Coordinates of C-alpha atoms and ligand atoms in Angstrom, one line a residue:
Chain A
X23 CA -20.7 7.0 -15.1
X24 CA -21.3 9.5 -12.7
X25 CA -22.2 7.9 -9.3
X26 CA -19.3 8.0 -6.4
X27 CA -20.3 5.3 -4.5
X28 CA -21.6 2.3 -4.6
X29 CA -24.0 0.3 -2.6
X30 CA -21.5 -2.2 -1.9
X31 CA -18.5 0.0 -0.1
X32 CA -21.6 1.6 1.9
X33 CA -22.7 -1.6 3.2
X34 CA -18.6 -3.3 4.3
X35 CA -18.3 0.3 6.2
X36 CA -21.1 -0.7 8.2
X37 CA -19.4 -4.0 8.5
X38 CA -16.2 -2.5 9.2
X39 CA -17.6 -0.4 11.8
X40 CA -19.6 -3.4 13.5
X41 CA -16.5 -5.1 13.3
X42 CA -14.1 -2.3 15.0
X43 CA -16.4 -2.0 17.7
X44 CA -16.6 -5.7 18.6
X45 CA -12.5 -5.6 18.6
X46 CA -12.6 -2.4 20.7
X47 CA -15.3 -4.3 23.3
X48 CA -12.9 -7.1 23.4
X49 CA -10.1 -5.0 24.7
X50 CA -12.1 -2.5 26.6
X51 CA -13.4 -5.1 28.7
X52 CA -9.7 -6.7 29.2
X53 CA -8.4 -3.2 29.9
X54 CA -11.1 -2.3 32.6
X55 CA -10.7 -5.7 34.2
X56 CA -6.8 -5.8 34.3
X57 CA -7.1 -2.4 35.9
X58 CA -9.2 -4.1 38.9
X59 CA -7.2 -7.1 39.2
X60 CA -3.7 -5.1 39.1
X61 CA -5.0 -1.7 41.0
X62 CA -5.2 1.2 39.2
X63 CA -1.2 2.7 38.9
X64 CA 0.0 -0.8 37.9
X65 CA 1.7 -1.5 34.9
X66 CA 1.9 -4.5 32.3
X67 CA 3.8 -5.5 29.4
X68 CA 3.2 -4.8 25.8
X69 CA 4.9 -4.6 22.8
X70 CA 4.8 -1.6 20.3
X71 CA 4.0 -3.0 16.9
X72 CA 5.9 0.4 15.0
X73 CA 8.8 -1.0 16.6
X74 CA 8.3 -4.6 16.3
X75 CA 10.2 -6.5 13.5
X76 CA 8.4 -10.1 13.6
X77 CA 11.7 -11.6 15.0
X78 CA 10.6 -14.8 15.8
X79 CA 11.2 -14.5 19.3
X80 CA 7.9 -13.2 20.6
X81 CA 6.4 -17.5 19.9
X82 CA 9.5 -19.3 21.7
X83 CA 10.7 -16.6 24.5
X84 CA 7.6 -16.3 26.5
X85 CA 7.3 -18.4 29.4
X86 CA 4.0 -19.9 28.6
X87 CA 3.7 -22.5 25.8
X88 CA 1.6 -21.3 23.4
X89 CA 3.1 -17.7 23.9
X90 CA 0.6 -15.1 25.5
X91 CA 1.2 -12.9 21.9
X92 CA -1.4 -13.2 19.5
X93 CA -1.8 -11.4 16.4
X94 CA -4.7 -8.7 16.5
X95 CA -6.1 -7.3 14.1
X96 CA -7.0 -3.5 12.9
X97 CA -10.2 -3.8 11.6
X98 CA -10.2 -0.3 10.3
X99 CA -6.9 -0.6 8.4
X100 CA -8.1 -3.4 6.8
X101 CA -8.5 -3.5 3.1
X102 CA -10.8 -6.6 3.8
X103 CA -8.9 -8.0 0.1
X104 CA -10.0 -11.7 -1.0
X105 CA -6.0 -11.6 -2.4
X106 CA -4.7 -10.8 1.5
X107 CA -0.9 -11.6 1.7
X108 CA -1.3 -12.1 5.3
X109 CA -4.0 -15.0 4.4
X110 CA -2.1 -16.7 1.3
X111 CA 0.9 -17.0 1.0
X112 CA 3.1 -14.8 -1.4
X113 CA 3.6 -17.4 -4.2
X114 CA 0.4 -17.9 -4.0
X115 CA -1.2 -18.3 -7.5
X116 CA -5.3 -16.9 -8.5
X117 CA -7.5 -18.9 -10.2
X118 CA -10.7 -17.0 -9.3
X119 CA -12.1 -16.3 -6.4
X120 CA -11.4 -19.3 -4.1
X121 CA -14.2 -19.1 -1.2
X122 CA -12.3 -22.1 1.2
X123 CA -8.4 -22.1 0.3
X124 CA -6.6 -25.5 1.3
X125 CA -4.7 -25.9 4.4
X126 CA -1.6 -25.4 2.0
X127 CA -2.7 -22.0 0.3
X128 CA -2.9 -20.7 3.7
X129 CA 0.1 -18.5 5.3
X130 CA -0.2 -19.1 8.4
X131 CA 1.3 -22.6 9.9
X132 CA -1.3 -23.4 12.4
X133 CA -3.8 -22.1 10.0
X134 CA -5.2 -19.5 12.8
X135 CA -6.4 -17.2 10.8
X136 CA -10.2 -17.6 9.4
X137 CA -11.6 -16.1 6.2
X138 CA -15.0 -15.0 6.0
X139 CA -16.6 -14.1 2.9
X140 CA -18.4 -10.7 3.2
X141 CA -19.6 -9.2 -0.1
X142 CA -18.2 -9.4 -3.8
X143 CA -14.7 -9.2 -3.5
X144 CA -14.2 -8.3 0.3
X145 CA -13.7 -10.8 2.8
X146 CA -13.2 -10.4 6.7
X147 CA -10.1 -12.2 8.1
X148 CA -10.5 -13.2 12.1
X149 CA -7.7 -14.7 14.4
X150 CA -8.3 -18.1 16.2
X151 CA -6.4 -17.3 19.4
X152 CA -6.0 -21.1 20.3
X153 CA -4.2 -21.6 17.2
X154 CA -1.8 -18.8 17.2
X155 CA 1.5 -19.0 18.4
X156 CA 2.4 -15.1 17.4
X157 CA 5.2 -16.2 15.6
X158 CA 4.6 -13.1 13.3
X159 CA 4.6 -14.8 10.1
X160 CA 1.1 -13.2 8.7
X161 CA 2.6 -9.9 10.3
X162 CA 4.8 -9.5 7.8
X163 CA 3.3 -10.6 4.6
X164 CA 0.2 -8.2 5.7
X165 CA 2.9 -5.2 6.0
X166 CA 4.7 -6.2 3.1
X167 CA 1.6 -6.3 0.6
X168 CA -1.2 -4.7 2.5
X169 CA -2.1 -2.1 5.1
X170 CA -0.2 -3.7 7.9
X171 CA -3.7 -4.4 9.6
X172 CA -2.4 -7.5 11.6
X173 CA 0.5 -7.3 14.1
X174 CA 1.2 -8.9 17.5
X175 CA 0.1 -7.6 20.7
X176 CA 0.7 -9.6 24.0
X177 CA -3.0 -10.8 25.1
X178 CA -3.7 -10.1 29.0
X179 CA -6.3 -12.8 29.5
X180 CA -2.9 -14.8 29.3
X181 CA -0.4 -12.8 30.1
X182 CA 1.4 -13.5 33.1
X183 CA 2.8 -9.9 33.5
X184 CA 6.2 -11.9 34.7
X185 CA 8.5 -9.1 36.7
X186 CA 10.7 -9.6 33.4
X187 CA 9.3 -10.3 30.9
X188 CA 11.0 -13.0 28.7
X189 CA 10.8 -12.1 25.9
X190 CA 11.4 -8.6 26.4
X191 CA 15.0 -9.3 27.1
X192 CA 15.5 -11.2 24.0
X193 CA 13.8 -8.5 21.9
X194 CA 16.0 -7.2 19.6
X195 CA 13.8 -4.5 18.7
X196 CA 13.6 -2.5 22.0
X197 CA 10.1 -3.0 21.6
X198 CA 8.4 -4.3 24.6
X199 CA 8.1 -1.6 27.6
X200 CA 5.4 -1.3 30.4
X201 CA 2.2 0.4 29.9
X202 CA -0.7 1.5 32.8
X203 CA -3.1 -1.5 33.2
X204 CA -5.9 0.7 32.3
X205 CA -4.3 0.9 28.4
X206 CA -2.9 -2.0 28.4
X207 CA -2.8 -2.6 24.3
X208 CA -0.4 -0.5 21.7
X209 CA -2.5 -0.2 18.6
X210 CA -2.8 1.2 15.7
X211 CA -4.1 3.0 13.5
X212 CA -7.1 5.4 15.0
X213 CA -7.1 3.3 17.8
X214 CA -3.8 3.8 19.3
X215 CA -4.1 5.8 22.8
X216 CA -0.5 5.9 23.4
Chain B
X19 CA 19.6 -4.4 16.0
X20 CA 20.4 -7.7 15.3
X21 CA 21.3 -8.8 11.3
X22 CA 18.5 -10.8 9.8
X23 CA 20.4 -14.1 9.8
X24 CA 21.1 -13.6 13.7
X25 CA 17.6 -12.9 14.5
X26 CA 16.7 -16.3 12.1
X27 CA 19.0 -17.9 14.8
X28 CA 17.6 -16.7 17.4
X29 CA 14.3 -17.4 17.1
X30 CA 14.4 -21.4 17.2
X31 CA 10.6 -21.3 14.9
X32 CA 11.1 -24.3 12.2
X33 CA 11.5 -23.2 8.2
X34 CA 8.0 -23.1 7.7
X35 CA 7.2 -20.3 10.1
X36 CA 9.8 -18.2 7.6
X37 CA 8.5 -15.3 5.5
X38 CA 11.2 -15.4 2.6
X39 CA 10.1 -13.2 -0.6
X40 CA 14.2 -14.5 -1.9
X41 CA 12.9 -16.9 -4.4
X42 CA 10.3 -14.3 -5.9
X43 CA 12.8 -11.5 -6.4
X44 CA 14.5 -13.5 -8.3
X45 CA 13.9 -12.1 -12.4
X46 CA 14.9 -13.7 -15.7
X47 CA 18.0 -11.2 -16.5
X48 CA 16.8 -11.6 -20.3
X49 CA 13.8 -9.6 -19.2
X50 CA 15.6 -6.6 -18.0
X51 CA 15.7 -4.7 -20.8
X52 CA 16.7 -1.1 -18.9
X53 CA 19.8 -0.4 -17.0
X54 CA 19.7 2.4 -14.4
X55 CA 21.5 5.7 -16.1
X56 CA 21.8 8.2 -13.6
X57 CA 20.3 9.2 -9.8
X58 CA 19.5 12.3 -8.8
X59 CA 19.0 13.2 -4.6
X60 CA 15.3 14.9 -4.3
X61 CA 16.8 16.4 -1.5
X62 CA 13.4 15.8 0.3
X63 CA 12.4 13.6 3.7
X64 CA 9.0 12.3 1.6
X65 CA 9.5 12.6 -2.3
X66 CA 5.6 11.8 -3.3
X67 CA 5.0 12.4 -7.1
X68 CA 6.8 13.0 -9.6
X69 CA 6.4 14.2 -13.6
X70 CA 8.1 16.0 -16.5
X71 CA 7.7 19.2 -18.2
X72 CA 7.8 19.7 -21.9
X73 CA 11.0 22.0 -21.7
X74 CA 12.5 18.8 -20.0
X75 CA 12.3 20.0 -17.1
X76 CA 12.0 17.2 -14.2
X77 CA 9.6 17.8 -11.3
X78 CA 9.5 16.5 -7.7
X79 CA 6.7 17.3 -5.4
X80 CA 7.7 16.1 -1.6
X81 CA 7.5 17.0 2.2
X82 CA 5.8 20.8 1.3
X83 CA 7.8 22.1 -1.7
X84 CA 8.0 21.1 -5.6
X85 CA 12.1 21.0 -7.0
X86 CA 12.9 21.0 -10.6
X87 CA 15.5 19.3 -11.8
X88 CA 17.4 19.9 -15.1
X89 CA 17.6 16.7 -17.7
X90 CA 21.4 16.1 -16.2
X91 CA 19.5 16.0 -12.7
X92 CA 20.8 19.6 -11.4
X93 CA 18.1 21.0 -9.0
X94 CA 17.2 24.9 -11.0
X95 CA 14.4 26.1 -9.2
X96 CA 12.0 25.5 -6.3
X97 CA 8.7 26.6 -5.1
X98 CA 6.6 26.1 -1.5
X99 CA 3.6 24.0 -2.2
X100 CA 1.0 25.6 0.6
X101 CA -0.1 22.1 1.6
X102 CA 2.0 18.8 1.4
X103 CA 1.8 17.7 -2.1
X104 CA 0.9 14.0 -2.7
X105 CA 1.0 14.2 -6.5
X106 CA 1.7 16.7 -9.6
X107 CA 1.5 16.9 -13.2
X108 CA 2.6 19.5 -15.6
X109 CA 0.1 20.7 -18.7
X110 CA 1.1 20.7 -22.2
X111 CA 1.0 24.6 -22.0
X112 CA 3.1 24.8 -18.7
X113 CA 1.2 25.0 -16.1
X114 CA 1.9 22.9 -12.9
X115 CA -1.1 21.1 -11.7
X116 CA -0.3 19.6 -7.3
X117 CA -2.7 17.8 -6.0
X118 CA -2.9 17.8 -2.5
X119 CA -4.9 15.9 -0.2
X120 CA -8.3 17.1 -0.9
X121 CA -7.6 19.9 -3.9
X122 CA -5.9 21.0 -6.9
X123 CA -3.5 23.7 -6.5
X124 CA -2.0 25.4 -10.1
X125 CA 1.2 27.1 -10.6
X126 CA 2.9 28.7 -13.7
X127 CA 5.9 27.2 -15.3
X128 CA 8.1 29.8 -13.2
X129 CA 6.6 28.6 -9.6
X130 CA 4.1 31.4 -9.3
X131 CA 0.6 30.1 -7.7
X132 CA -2.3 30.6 -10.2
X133 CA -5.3 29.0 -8.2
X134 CA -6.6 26.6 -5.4
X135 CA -9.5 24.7 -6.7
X136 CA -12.7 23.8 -5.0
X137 CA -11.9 21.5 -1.8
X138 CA -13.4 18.0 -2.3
X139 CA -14.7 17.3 1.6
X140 CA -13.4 15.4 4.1
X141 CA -13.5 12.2 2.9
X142 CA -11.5 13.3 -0.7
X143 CA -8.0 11.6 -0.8
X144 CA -6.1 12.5 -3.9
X145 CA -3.6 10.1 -4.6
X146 CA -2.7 10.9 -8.5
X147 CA -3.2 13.5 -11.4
X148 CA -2.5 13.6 -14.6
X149 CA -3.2 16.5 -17.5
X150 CA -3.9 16.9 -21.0
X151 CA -4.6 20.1 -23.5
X152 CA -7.9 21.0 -22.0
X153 CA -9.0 18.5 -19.4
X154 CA -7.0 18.0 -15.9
X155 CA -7.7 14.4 -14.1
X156 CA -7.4 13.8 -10.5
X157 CA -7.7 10.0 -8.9
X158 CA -9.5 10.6 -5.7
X159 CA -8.8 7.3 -3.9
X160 CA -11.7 8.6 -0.6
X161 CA -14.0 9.0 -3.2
X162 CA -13.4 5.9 -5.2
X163 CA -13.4 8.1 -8.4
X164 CA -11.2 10.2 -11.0
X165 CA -12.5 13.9 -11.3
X166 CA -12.2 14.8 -14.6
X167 CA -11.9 18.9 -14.5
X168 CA -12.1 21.7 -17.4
X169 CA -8.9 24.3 -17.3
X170 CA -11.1 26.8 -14.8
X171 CA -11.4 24.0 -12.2
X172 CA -14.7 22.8 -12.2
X173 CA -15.8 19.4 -12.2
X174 CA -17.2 18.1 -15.0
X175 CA -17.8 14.5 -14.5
X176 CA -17.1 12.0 -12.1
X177 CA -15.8 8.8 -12.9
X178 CA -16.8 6.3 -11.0
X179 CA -15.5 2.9 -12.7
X180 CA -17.0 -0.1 -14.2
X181 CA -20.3 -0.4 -12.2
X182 CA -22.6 -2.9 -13.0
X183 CA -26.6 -2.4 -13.0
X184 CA -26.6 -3.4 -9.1
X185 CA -24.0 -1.1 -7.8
X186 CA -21.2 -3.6 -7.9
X187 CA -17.8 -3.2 -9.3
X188 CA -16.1 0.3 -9.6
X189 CA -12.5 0.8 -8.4
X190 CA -11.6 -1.1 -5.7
X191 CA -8.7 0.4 -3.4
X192 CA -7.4 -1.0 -0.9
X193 CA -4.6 0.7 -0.1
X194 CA -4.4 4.7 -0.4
X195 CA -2.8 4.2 -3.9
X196 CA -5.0 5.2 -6.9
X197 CA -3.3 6.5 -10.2
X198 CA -4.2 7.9 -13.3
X199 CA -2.7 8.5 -16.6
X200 CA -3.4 9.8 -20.2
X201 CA -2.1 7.9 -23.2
X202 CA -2.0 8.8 -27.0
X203 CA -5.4 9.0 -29.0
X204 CA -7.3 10.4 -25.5
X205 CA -7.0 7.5 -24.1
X206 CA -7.8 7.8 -20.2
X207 CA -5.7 4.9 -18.2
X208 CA -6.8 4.6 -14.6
X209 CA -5.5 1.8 -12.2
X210 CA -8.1 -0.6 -10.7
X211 CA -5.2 -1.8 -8.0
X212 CA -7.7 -4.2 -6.0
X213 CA -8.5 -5.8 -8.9
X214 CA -4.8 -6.0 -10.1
X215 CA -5.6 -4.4 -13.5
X216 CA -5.3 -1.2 -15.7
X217 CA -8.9 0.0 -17.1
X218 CA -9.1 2.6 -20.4
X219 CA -11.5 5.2 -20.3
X220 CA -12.8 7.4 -22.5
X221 CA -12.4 11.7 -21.3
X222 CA -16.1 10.8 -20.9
X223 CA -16.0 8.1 -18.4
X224 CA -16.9 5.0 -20.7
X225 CA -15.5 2.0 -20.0
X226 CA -13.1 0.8 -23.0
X227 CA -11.1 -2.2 -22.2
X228 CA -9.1 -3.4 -19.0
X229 CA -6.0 -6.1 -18.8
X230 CA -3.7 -7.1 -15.6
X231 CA -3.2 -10.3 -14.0
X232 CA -3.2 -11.2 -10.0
X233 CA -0.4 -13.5 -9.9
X234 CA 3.2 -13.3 -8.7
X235 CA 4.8 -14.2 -11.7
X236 CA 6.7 -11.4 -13.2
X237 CA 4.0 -10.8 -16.1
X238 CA 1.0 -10.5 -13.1
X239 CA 0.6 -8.0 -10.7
X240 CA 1.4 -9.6 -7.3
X241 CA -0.2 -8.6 -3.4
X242 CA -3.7 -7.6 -2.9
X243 CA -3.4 -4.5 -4.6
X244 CA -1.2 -3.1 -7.3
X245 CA 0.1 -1.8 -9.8
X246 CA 0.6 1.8 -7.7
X247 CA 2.1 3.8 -10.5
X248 CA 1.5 4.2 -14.0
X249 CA 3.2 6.0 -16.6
X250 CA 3.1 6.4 -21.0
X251 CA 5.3 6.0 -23.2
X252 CA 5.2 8.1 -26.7
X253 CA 4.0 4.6 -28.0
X254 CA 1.0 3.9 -26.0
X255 CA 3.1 1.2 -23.7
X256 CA 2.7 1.4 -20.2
X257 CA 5.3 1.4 -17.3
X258 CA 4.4 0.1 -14.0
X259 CA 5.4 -0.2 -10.5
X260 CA 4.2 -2.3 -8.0
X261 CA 4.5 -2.8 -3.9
X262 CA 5.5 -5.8 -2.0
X263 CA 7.1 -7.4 -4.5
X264 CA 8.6 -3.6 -5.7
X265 CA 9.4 -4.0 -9.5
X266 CA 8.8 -1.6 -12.6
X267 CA 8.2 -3.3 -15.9
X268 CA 6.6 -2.1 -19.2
X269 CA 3.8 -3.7 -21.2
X270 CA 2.4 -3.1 -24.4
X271 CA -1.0 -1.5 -24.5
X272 CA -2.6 -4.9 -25.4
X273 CA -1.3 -5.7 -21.6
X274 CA 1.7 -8.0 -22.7
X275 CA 5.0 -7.8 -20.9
X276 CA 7.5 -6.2 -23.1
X277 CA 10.5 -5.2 -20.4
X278 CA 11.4 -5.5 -17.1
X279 CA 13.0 -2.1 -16.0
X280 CA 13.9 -2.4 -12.5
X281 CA 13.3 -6.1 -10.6
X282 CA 12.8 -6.4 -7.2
X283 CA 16.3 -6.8 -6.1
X284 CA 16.9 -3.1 -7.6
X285 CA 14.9 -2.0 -4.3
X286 CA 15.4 -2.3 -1.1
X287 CA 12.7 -4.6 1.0
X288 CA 10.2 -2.9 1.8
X289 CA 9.7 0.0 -1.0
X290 CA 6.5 1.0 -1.7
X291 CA 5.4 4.0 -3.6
X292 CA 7.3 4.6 -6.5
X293 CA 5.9 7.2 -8.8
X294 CA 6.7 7.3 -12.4
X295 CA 7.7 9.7 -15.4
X296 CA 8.7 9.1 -18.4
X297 CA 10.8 12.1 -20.5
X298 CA 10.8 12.9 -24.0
X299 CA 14.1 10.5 -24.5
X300 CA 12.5 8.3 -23.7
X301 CA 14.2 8.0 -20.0
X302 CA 11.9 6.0 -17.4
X303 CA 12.3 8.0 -13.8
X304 CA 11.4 6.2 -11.1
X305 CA 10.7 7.9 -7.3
X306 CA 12.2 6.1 -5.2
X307 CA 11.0 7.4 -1.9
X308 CA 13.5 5.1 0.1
X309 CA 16.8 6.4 -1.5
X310 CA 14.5 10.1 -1.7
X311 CA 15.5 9.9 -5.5
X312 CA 14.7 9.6 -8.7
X313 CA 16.1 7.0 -10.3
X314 CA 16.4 7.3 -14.2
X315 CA 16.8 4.4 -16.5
X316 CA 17.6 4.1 -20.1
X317 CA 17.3 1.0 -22.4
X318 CA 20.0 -1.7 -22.6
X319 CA 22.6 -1.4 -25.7
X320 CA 21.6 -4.2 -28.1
Ligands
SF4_3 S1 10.7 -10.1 20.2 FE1 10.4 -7.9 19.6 S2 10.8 -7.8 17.4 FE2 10.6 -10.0 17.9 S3 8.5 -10.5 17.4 FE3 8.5 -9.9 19.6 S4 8.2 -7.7 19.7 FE4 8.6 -8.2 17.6
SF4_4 S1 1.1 -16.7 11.0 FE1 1.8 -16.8 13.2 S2 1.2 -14.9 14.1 FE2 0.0 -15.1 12.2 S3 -1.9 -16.1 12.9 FE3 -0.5 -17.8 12.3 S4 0.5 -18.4 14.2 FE4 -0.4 -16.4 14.6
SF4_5 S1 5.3 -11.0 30.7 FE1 5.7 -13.2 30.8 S2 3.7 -14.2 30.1 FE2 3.7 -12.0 29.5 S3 4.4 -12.0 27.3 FE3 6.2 -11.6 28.7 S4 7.1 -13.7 29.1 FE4 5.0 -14.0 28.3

């Protein structure tokens, strides 16, 4: 009864790490592209997830249907949990550990999200951007039982970056504001740069 | 800011995009055994740990300072913690044991700083501690162990959970909440919250027994990880508290529900954290770091 660690956290760090950096690529590449296309000292919408309070509004104000926010997700603030309450819903019931849930044990409505097992009890929880509507839903069971690892961000491979934005003026929340093209993401977490 | 109900309105997203926890706050009121007696204002931006002293003394460790509180709740004395405590426990002899992030601090009964154990390294996270007559315990939630330590300081043995021949098992945390508490006959309870259970130890670090259920109900432990607090009673029973779904309830040491103390609609949405205590009355304080109090509760009249 003496040994720290265990083989197996060792191992989902790696994973975790792989998996951060992949997310970071993602958005990197986005941000250095958007930068290009919108010259260096422009500026495009995003919403701060500290401030954000899963209204509703960010899936049916936004001028394209689906709306251009997604949920993201923090890789590094994950607990990668197989019980995530941003995955199941909160009256969700155990048995033992259920490797494919039904479409009805998920949370989310348009089932976007996508559980992957990873190792004993850890599993790795990906967003299916086509299927999200960034209604928020998964937000908020994931801050009120987890880490608060998932929250919406407004993606700007589909972003519009309207001169007003939508749903900016119908966010109660004060939580949208403009941010230089070349950081064009409010994260969290270590990877927040603003 | 706009009410919830307004911003339900507003947002024109059909009933099954709603995240409503309504139905599971709801508590048998048979089960409630405790009403809440008294509240007493920490006085303090981030009340973190909380425990009580054997002259009845009530301590709070918060924002970078530990405040004692009389038994009627009357703050008596105060001393500067050097780093921001997350947790504290007081020894049978007096001594006041704060853990911060990465070491154990001591102190006499009177506030006077004794010693600053060995730092744990960078990747130490001490979420809990609890002490006995000669051993002090520490839940290192970074390390994924409890540190058991003798009175000078050192480590003596590091317990690293239930681990099975190929590495697997251990504690599982989550979320940066890791607790640890001693019960009668040397009984060494230590929270496994990511596998929604309590686990008895030995001082030595053998595995004993474990109980706790995942489930929402009110007799489970609900979310991916919990319970976050632990306290004893004189009897062995064990009070917890959990996030999410924040509710303090007692069980017997065999794991059965005996009480509810405080159901979810005692909190407001969103409280997570709450440290326990339990006095020689047998009061159950709760830290409540959204009202910054503790929150004492006494049993029902039959
Ligand atoms: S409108 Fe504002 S509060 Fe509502 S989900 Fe979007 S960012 Fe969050
Ligand atoms: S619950 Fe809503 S925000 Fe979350 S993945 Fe599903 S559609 Fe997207
Ligand atoms: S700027 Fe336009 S496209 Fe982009 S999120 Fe706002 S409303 Fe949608």
């Amino acid at each position: 009864m003496s040994e720290p660690e265990n083989a197996k956290v060792k191992r989902r760090d790696l994973i975790r790490k792989g998996a951060l950096a992949t997310g970071l690529l993602g958005v990197g590449g986005t941000a250095a592209l958007l930068a290009t296309r919108a010259g260096k000292d422009r500026y495009v919408w995003q919403l701060d997830p500290e401030k954000c309070i899963q209204c509703g509004n960010c899936a049916t104000k936004c001028v394209l249907r689906p709306s251009a926010v997604k949920v993201v997700h923090a890789f590094a603030l994950c607990g990668y949990c197989d019980l995530c309450f941003g995955y199941f819903p909160p009256h969700f019931e155990p048995d033992s550990a259920i490797e494919e849930p039904a479409a009805e044990s998920q949370l989310c409505p348009t089932q976007a999200i996508n559980r992957k097992w990873v190792e004993g009890p850890h599993f790795e929880y990906t967003i299916d951007e086509d299927l999200c509507i960034g209604c928020g839903k998964c937000v908020k069971g994931c801050g009120n039982f987890g880490n608060g690892s998932l929250f919406l961000q407004t993606r700007h491979n589909r972003c519009v970056n309207c001169n007003e934005c939508a749903i900016a003026i119908a966010c109660p929340a004060q939580a949208w504001r403009r941010v230089p093209a070349g950081h064009p993401y409010l994260l969290k977490g270590e990877d927040r740069q603003t | 800011m706009a009410t919830p109900a307004e911003r339900q309105k507003s947002n024109q997203l059909g009933p099954e995009f709603q995240y409503d926890l309504t139905e599971l706050r709801k508590v048998d009121p048979g089960l409630v055994h405790y009403e809440q007696s008294a509240r007493v204002a920490t006085g303090m931006q981030e009340p973190r740990g909380i425990a009580v002293a054997a002259d009845g003394r009530v301590l709070v460790a918060g924002d970078t300072l530990v405040r004692a509180f009389d038994g009627a709740g009357k703050a008596v004395a105060e001393f500067v913690a050097p780093r921001p405590p997350q947790a504290i426990a007081v020894g049978p002899g007096g001594t006041i044991f704060v853990a911060a992030k990465d070491r154990v601090e001591t102190f006499d009964a009177a506030g006077k700083r004794l010693a600053a154990w060995e730092p744990l390294g960078e990747k130490a996270y001490l979420t809990s501690i609890a002490a006995g007559e000669k051993d002090v315990f520490a839940a290192d939630a970074g390390g994924r162990c409890v540190l058991r330590y003798d009175p000078s300081g050192r480590v003596v043995t590091r317990i690293a959970g239930k681990v099975d021949e190929k590495g697997a098992g251990g504690f599982l945390i989550p979320s940066p909440y890791f607790d640890v508490a001693l019960g009668p006959d040397a009984a060494l309870w230590i929270v496994n919250p990511g596998m929604r259970r309590v686990e008895c130890y030995t001082y030595d670090g053998q595995f004993e027994r474990a109980w706790g259920k995942a489930s929402p109900r009110i007799e489970g432990f609900c979310g991916c990880c919990n319970p976050v607090h632990i306290a004893l009673m004189a009897d062995g029973s064990l009070v917890t508290s959990e996030k999410g779904l924040a509710r303090v309830k007692v069980y017997r040491p065999s794991g059965m529900l005996a009480s509810v103390v405080a159901p979810p609609s005692a909190f407001a949405e969103g409280t997570a954290g709450l440290d326990l205590a339990v006095d020689a009355a047998g009061r159950i304080l709760v830290l409540d770091p959204r009202e910054r109090a503790v929150r004492m509760f006494v049993r029902k009249k039959a």
